[in-house]
Coordinates of N, CA and C in Angstrom, one line a residue:
M9 N 9.3 -8.7 -2.0 CA 10.1 -8.8 -3.2 C 10.6 -7.5 -3.6
I10 N 11.7 -7.5 -4.1 CA 12.2 -6.4 -4.7 C 12.4 -6.7 -6.2
S11 N 11.9 -6.0 -7.1 CA 11.9 -6.4 -8.5 C 12.8 -5.4 -9.4
P12 N 13.1 -5.9 -10.5 CA 13.7 -5.0 -11.4 C 12.7 -4.0 -11.9
Q13 N 13.0 -3.0 -12.6 CA 12.0 -2.0 -13.1 C 10.9 -2.6 -13.9
L14 N 9.7 -2.3 -13.5 CA 8.6 -2.9 -14.1 C 8.4 -2.7 -15.5
T15 N 8.0 -3.8 -16.3 CA 7.7 -3.5 -17.7 C 6.4 -4.5 -17.9
K16 N 5.8 -4.4 -19.0 CA 4.7 -5.2 -19.4 C 5.0 -6.6 -19.4
E17 N 6.3 -7.0 -19.7 CA 6.6 -8.4 -19.8 C 7.0 -9.1 -18.4
L18 N 7.1 -8.2 -17.4 CA 7.6 -8.8 -16.0 C 6.3 -9.5 -15.4
H19 N 6.5 -10.6 -14.9 CA 5.4 -11.4 -14.4 C 5.5 -11.1 -12.8
I20 N 4.5 -10.6 -12.2 CA 4.5 -10.2 -10.8 C 3.6 -11.3 -10.1
P21 N 4.2 -12.1 -9.2 CA 3.4 -12.9 -8.5 C 2.3 -12.2 -7.7
H22 N 1.1 -12.8 -7.5 CA 0.0 -12.2 -6.7 C -0.9 -13.1 -6.3
E23 N -1.7 -12.9 -5.3 CA -2.8 -13.7 -4.7 C -4.0 -12.9 -4.6
Q24 N -4.7 -13.3 -3.6 CA -6.1 -12.5 -3.3 C -5.8 -11.2 -2.5
Y25 N -4.8 -11.2 -1.7 CA -4.6 -10.0 -0.8 C -3.2 -9.7 -1.0
D26 N -2.8 -8.5 -1.7 CA -1.5 -8.1 -2.0 C -1.2 -6.7 -1.5
E27 N 0.0 -6.4 -1.2 CA 0.3 -5.1 -0.7 C 1.6 -4.8 -1.3
W28 N 1.6 -3.5 -1.9 CA 3.0 -3.2 -2.7 C 3.3 -1.8 -2.2
Y29 N 4.6 -1.6 -2.0 CA 5.3 -0.3 -1.7 C 6.2 -0.1 -3.0
I30 N 5.8 1.0 -3.8 CA 6.5 1.2 -4.9 C 7.3 2.5 -4.8
S31 N 8.6 2.3 -5.4 CA 9.6 3.4 -5.4 C 10.6 3.2 -6.4
S32 N 11.2 4.2 -6.9 CA 12.2 4.1 -7.8 C 13.5 4.0 -6.9
N33 N 13.5 4.1 -5.5 CA 14.7 3.9 -4.7 C 14.5 2.6 -3.9
I34 N 15.6 2.1 -3.5 CA 15.5 1.0 -2.6 C 14.9 1.3 -1.3
L35 N 13.9 0.7 -0.8 CA 13.3 1.1 0.5 C 13.6 0.2 1.7
K36 N 13.6 1.0 2.8 CA 14.1 0.3 4.0 C 12.9 -0.1 4.8
F37 N 12.8 -1.4 4.9 CA 11.4 -1.9 5.6 C 11.8 -2.2 7.1
P38 N 10.9 -2.1 8.1 CA 11.1 -2.4 9.6 C 11.2 -3.9 9.6
K39 N 11.8 -4.4 10.6 CA 11.7 -5.8 10.9 C 10.5 -6.4 11.2
N40 N 9.6 -5.5 12.0 CA 8.3 -5.9 12.3 C 7.2 -5.2 11.3
L41 N 7.4 -5.4 10.1 CA 6.5 -4.9 9.1 C 5.1 -5.4 9.3
E42 N 4.1 -4.5 9.3 CA 2.7 -4.8 9.5 C 2.3 -4.9 8.0
R43 N 1.4 -5.9 7.9 CA 0.7 -6.2 6.6 C -0.8 -5.8 6.8
F44 N -1.1 -4.7 6.4 CA -2.4 -4.1 6.7 C -3.4 -4.7 5.9
V45 N -3.1 -5.2 4.7 CA -4.1 -5.9 3.8 C -4.7 -7.1 4.5
N46 N -4.0 -7.7 5.5 CA -4.5 -8.8 6.1 C -5.5 -8.6 7.2
Y47 N -5.6 -7.4 7.6 CA -6.7 -6.9 8.5 C -8.0 -6.8 7.8
G48 N -9.0 -7.7 8.1 CA -10.1 -7.8 7.5 C -11.0 -6.3 7.5
G49 N -11.4 -5.8 6.4 CA -12.0 -4.5 6.3 C -11.1 -3.3 6.5
F50 N -9.7 -3.5 6.5 CA -9.0 -2.4 6.7 C -9.3 -1.3 5.6
T51 N -9.4 0.0 6.0 CA -9.8 1.1 5.1 C -9.1 2.3 5.7
L52 N -9.0 3.4 4.9 CA -8.4 4.7 5.3 C -9.6 5.7 5.6
E53 N -10.8 5.3 5.3 CA -12.0 6.0 5.5 C -12.2 6.2 7.1
P54 N -12.9 7.3 7.5 CA -13.2 7.4 9.0 C -13.7 6.1 9.6
A55 N -13.1 5.7 10.7 CA -13.5 4.3 11.1 C -13.8 4.4 12.7
E56 N -14.3 3.3 13.1 CA -14.6 3.2 14.5 C -13.3 3.0 15.3
E57 N -13.4 3.1 16.6 CA -12.2 3.3 17.6 C -11.2 2.1 17.3
G58 N -11.6 0.8 17.1 CA -10.6 -0.3 16.9 C -9.9 -0.1 15.7
M59 N -10.4 0.3 14.5 CA -9.7 0.5 13.3 C -8.8 1.8 13.3
K60 N -9.0 2.8 14.1 CA -8.2 3.9 14.3 C -6.8 3.5 14.7
Y61 N -6.8 2.6 15.5 CA -5.4 2.2 16.0 C -4.6 1.7 14.8
F62 N -5.1 0.9 14.0 CA -4.5 0.3 12.9 C -4.2 1.4 11.8
Q63 N -5.1 2.3 11.7 CA -4.8 3.5 10.8 C -3.7 4.3 11.1
A64 N -3.6 4.5 12.5 CA -2.4 5.3 12.9 C -1.1 4.6 12.7
Q65 N -1.1 3.2 13.0 CA 0.0 2.4 12.6 C 0.4 2.4 11.2
F66 N -0.6 2.4 10.4 CA -0.4 2.4 8.9 C 0.3 3.6 8.5
W67 N -0.2 4.9 8.9 CA 0.5 6.1 8.6 C 1.9 6.2 9.1
D68 N 2.1 5.8 10.3 CA 3.5 5.8 11.0 C 4.4 5.0 10.0
Q69 N 4.0 3.8 9.6 CA 4.9 2.8 8.9 C 4.9 3.6 7.6
L70 N 4.0 4.0 6.9 CA 4.2 4.6 5.5 C 5.2 5.8 5.6
I71 N 5.1 6.6 6.5 CA 6.1 7.7 6.6 C 7.4 7.1 6.8
S72 N 7.6 6.1 7.6 CA 8.9 5.5 7.9 C 9.5 4.9 6.6
I73 N 8.7 4.1 5.9 CA 9.2 3.5 4.7 C 9.4 4.6 3.5
N74 N 8.5 5.4 3.3 CA 8.5 6.6 2.4 C 8.4 6.2 1.0
P75 N 7.6 5.4 0.6 CA 7.5 5.0 -0.9 C 6.9 6.1 -1.7
A76 N 6.9 5.9 -2.9 CA 6.2 7.0 -3.9 C 4.9 6.6 -3.9
T77 N 4.5 5.4 -3.9 CA 3.1 4.8 -3.9 C 2.8 3.6 -3.2
F78 N 1.8 3.4 -2.5 CA 1.4 2.2 -1.8 C 0.1 1.7 -2.3
V79 N 0.0 0.4 -2.6 CA -1.1 -0.2 -3.2 C -1.5 -1.4 -2.4
A80 N -2.8 -1.6 -2.0 CA -3.2 -2.8 -1.3 C -4.5 -3.1 -2.0
I81 N -4.5 -4.5 -2.2 CA -5.7 -5.2 -2.9 C -6.2 -6.2 -1.9
G82 N -7.2 -6.1 -1.3 CA -7.8 -7.0 -0.3 C -9.3 -6.9 -0.2
D83 N -9.7 -6.6 1.0 CA -11.3 -6.4 1.2 C -11.6 -5.1 0.6
N84 N -10.7 -4.1 0.8 CA -10.7 -2.9 0.2 C -9.6 -2.5 -0.7
D85 N -9.7 -1.9 -1.7 CA -8.6 -1.5 -2.6 C -8.1 -0.1 -2.1
I86 N -6.8 0.0 -1.8 CA -6.2 1.2 -1.2 C -5.1 1.7 -2.0
V87 N -5.1 2.9 -2.4 CA -3.9 3.5 -3.1 C -3.6 4.9 -2.5
V88 N -2.3 5.1 -1.9 CA -1.7 6.2 -1.4 C -0.5 6.6 -2.3
S89 N -0.4 7.7 -2.8 CA 0.8 8.1 -3.7 C 1.0 9.6 -3.6
K90 N 2.2 9.9 -3.7 CA 2.8 11.2 -3.9 C 2.4 11.8 -5.2
E91 N 2.2 10.9 -6.0 CA 1.9 11.3 -7.5 C 0.5 11.7 -7.6
K92 N 0.2 13.1 -7.6 CA -1.1 13.7 -7.7 C -1.8 13.1 -9.0
K93 N -1.0 13.1 -10.1 CA -1.5 12.8 -11.4 C -2.0 11.4 -11.4
L94 N -1.5 10.4 -10.6 CA -1.9 9.0 -10.5 C -3.2 9.0 -9.8
I95 N -3.2 9.7 -8.7 CA -4.4 9.7 -7.8 C -5.6 10.2 -8.7
D96 N -5.4 11.3 -9.4 CA -6.5 11.9 -10.1 C -7.0 10.9 -11.2
E97 N -6.1 10.1 -11.7 CA -6.5 9.1 -12.7 C -7.3 8.0 -12.2
I98 N -6.9 7.6 -10.9 CA -7.6 6.6 -10.3 C -8.9 7.1 -9.7
T99 N -9.1 8.3 -9.3 CA -10.5 8.7 -8.8 C -11.4 8.9 -10.0
K100 N -10.9 8.9 -11.1 CA -12.0 8.9 -12.4 C -12.8 7.7 -12.3
F101 N -12.2 6.6 -11.8 CA -13.0 5.3 -11.8 C -13.7 5.0 -10.6
A102 N -13.4 5.8 -9.6 CA -14.1 5.6 -8.2 C -15.6 5.9 -8.2

């Protein structure tokens, strides 16, 4: 979904597993977009060999799309952002 600028009044549809690429620019997505939130237990923490493959794919895709922030809500909540202030605020609650 590409939405207008987010406001408090904007209703964003969501389910149990969501993945968002956030940017003030229009992003270009690959045709074979991977949805990492659907991989049970996906995390960016150091992982066993099987998960390392998916983590490498994740970082390659993130670099390619180049969002300001990535948010995934699934088995694990994941936030990756170029905005240090946002990450600092989030880590206060971790």
